[in-house]
PDB file of C-alpha atoms in Angstrom:
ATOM      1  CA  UNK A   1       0.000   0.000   0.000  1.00 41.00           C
ATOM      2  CA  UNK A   2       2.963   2.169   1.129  1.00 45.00           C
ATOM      3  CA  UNK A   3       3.891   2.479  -2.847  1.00 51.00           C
ATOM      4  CA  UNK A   4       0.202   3.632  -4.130  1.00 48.00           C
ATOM      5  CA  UNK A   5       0.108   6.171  -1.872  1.00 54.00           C
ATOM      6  CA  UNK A   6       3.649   7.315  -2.729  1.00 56.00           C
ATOM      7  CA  UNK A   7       2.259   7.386  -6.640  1.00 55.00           C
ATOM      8  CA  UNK A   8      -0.686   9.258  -5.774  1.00 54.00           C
ATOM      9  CA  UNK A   9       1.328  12.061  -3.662  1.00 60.00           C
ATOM     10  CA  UNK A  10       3.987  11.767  -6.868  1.00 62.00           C
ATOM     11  CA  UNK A  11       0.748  12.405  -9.193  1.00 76.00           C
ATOM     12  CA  UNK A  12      -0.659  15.287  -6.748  1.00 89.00           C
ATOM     13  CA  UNK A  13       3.050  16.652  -6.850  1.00 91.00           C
ATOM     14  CA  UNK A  14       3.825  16.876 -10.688  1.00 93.00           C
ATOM     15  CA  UNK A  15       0.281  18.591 -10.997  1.00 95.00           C
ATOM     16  CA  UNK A  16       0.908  21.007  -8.659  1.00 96.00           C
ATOM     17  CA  UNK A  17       3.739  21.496 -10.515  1.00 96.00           C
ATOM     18  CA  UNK A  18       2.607  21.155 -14.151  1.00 96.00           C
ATOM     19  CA  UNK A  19      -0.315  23.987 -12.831  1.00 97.00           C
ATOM     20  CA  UNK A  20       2.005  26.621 -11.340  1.00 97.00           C
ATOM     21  CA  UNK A  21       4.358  26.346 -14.370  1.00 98.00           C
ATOM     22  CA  UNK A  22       1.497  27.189 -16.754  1.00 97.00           C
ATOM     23  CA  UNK A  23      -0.302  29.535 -14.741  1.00 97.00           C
ATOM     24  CA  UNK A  24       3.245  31.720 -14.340  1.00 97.00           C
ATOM     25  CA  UNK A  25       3.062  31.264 -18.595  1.00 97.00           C
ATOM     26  CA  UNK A  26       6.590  29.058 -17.849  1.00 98.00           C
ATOM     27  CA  UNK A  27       7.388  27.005 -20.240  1.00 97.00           C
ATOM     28  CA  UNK A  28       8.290  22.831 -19.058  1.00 98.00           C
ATOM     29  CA  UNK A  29       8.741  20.051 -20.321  1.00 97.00           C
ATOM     30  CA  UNK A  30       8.814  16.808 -17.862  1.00 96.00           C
ATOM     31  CA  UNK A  31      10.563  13.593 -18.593  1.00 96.00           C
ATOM     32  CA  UNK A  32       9.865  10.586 -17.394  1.00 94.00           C
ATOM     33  CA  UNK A  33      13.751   8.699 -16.062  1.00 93.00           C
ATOM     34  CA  UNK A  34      14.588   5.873 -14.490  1.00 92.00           C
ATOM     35  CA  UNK A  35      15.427   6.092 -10.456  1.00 85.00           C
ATOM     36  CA  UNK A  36      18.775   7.652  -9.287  1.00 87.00           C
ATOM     37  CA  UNK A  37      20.802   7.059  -6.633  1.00 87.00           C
ATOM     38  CA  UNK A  38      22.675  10.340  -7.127  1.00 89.00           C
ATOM     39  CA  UNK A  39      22.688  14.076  -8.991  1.00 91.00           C
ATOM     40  CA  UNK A  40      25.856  12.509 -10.746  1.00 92.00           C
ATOM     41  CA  UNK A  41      23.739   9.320 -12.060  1.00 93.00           C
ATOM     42  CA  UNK A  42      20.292  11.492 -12.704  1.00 92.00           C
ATOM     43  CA  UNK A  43      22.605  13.838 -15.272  1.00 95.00           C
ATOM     44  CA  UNK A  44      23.879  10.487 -16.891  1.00 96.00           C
ATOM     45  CA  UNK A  45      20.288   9.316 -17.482  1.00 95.00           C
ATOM     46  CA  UNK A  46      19.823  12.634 -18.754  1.00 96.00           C
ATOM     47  CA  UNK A  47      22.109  13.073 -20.428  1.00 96.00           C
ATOM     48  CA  UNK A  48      23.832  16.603 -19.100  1.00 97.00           C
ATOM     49  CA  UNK A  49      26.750  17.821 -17.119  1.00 97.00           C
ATOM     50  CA  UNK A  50      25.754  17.963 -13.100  1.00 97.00           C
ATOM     51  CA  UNK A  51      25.778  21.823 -13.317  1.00 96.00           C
ATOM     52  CA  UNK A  52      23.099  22.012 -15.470  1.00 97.00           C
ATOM     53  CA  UNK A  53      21.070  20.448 -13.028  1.00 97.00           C
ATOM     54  CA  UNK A  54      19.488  22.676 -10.093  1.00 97.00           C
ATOM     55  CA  UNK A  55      19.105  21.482  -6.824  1.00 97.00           C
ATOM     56  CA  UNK A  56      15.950  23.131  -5.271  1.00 97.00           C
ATOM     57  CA  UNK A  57      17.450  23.321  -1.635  1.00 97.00           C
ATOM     58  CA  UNK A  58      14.802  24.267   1.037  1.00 98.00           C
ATOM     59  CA  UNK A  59      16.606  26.686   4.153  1.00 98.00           C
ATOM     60  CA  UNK A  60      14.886  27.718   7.023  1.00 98.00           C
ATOM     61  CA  UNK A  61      15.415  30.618   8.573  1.00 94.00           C
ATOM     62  CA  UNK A  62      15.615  30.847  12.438  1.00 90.00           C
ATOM     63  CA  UNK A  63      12.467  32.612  12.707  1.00 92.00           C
ATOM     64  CA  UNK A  64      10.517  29.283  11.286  1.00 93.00           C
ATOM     65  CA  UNK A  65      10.254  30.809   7.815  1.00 97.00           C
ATOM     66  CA  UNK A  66      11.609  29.108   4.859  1.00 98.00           C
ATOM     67  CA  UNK A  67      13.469  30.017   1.480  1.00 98.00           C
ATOM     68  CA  UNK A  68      14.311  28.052  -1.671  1.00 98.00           C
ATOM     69  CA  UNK A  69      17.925  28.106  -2.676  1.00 98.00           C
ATOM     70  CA  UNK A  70      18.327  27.006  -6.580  1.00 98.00           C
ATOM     71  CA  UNK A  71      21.903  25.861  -6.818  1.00 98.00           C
ATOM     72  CA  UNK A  72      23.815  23.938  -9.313  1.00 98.00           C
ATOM     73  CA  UNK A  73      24.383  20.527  -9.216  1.00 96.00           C
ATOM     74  CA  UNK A  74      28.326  20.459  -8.825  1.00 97.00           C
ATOM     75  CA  UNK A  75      28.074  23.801  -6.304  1.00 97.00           C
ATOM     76  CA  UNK A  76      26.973  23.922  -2.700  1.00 98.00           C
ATOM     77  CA  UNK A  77      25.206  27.043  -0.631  1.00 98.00           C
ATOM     78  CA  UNK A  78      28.031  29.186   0.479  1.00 98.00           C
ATOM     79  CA  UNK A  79      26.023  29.614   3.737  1.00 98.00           C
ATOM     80  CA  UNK A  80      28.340  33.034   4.558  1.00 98.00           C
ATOM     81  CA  UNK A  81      27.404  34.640   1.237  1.00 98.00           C
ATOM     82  CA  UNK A  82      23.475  33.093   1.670  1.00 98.00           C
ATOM     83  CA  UNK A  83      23.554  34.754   5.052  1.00 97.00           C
ATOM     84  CA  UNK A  84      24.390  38.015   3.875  1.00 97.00           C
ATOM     85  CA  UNK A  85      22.259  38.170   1.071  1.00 97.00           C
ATOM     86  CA  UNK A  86      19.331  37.493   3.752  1.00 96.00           C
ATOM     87  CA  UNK A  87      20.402  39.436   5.772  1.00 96.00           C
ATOM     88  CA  UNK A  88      20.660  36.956   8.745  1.00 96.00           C
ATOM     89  CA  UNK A  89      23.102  35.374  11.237  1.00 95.00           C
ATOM     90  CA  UNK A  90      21.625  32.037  11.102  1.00 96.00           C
ATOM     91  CA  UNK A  91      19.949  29.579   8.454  1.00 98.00           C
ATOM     92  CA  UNK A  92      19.952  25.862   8.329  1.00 97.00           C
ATOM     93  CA  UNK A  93      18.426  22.811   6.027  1.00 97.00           C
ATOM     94  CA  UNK A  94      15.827  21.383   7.944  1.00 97.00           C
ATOM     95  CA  UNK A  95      15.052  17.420   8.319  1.00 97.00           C
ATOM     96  CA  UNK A  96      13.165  15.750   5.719  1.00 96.00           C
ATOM     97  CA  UNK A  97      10.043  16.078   7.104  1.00 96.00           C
ATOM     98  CA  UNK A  98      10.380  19.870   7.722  1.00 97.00           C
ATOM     99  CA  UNK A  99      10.976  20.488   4.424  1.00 96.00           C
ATOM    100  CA  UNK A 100       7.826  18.354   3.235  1.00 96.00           C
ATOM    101  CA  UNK A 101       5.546  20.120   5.207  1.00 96.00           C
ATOM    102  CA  UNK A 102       7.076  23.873   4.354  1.00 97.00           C
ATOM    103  CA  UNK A 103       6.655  22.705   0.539  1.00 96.00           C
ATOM    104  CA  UNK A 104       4.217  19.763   0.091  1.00 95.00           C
ATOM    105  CA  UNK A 105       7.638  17.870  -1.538  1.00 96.00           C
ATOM    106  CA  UNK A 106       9.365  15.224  -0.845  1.00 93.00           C
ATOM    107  CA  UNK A 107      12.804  15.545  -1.131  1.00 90.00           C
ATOM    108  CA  UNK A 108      14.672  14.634  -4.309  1.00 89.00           C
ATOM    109  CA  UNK A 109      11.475  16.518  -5.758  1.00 93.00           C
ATOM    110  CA  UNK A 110      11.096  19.959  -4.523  1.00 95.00           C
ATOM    111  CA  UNK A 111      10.948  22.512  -6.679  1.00 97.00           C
ATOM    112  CA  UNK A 112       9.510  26.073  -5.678  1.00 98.00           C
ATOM    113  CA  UNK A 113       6.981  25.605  -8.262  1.00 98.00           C
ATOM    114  CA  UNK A 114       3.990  24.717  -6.964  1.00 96.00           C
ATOM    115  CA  UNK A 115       4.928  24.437  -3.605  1.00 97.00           C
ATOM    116  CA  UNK A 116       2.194  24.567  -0.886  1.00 95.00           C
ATOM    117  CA  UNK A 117       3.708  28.159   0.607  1.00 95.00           C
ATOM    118  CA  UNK A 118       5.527  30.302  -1.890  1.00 94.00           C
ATOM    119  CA  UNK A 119       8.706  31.045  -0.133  1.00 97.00           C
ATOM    120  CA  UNK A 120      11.244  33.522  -1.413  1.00 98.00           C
ATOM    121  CA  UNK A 121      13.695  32.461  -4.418  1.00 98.00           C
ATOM    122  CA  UNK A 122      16.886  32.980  -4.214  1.00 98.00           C
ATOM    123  CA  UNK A 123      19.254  31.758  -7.376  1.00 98.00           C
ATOM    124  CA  UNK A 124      22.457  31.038  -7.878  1.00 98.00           C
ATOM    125  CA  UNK A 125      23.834  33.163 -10.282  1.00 98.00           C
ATOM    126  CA  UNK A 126      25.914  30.437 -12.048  1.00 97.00           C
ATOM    127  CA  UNK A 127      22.139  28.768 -12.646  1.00 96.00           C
ATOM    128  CA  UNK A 128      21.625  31.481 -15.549  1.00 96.00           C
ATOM    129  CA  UNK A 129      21.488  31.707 -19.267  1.00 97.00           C
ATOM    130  CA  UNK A 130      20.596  28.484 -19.647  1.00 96.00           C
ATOM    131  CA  UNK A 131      18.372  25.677 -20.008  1.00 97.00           C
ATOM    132  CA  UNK A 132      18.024  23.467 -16.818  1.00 98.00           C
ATOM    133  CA  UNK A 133      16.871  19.947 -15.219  1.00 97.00           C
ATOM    134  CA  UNK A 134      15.256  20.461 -11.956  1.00 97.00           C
ATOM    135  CA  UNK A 135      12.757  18.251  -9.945  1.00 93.00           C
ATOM    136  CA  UNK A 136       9.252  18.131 -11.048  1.00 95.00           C
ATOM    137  CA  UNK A 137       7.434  17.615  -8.125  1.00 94.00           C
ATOM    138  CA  UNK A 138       7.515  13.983  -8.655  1.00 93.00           C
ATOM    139  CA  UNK A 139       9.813  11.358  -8.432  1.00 90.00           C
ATOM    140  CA  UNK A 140      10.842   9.359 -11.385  1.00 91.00           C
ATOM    141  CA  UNK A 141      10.503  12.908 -13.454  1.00 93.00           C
ATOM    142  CA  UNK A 142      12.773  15.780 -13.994  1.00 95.00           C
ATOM    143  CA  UNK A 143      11.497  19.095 -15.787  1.00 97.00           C
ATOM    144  CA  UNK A 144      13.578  21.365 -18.084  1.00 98.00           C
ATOM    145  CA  UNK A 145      13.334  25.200 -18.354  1.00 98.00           C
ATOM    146  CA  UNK A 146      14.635  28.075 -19.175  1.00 98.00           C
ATOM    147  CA  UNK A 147      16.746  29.117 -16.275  1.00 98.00           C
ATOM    148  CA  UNK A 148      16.291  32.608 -17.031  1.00 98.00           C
ATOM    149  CA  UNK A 149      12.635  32.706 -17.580  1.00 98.00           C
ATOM    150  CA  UNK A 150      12.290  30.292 -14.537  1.00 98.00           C
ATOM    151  CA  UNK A 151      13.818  33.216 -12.073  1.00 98.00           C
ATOM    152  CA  UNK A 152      11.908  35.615 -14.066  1.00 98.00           C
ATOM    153  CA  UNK A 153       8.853  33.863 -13.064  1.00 98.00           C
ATOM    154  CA  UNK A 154       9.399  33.050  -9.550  1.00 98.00           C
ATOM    155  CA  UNK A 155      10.564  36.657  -9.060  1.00 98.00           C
ATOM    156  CA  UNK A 156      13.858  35.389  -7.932  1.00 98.00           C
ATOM    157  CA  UNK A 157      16.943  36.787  -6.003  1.00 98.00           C
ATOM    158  CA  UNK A 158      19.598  36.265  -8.189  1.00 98.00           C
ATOM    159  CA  UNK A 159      23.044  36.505  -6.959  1.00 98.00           C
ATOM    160  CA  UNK A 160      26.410  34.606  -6.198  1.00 98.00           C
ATOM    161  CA  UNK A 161      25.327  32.079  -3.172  1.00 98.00           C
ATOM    162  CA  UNK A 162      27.623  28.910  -4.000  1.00 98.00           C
ATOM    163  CA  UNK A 163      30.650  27.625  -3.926  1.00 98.00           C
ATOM    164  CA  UNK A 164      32.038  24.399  -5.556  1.00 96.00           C
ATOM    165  CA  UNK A 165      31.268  21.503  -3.815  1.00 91.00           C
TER     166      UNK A 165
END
């Protein structure tokens, strides 16, 4: 039972998704992929570098608010440059189940689109001027976008916030 009711939060995911997407006018297109046990492995199925994959991060602030961080896949949150950006001494990635119920995902699918609270974007400025794989809401599905239009839509913060990884 445990698996249909994963496919039916999957299905309620990648709609919420598909629905926020078009209602911003943001062009997506989901693909289906195979399971991956890594961001290295998902970019081999998908056939793209790591970087061009962006990890939809979910921070929470010490207040109990939340932001999204888009970073790319072979960078990391440079938490002092995050910080300052905020404007705060103190952010953190919360548990699992923090992050599902500040976004309605499941990580390994988050994706600010059509989350369940719209938290502020922030961007990586490295994810720009180009087209990206991010999660879909979903898993087994990746969507790709136009990174610009993508922080265009979301009204995103878009600065330098990584550092390799």
């Amino acid at each position: 039972m445990a698996g249909s009711t994963e496919k039916a939060r999957d299905g309620v995911g990648r709609e919420r998704f598909l629905a926020d997407a078009a209602a911003r006018g943001l062009q997506v297109e989901v693909v289906e992929r195979p399971a991956a046990k890594s961001l290295g492995e998902a970019a081999h199925i998908l056939g793209i570098s790591p970087a061009d994959i962006v990890k939809s991060l979910v921070v929470k602030h010490k207040d109990g608010t939340f932001l999204f961080a888009l970073i790319p896949g072979d960078r990391q949150i440079s938490w002092p440059k995050l910080r300052q950006l905020v404007g705060v001494n103190k952010l953190s990635l919360p548990p699992a189940d923090v992050a599902l119920e500040a976004t309605g995902y499941e990580r390994g699918t988050i994706t600010p689109l059509g989350s369940t609270h719209p938290w502020p974007v922030y961007a990586d400025a490295a994810v720009t001027g180009r087209r990206i794989s991010m999660g879909a809401g979903a898993h087994g599905f990746s969507a790709f976008v136009d990174a610009d239009a993508l922080t265009a839509a979301l009204d995103a913060v878009v600065a330098d916030i990584s550092e390799p990884a």
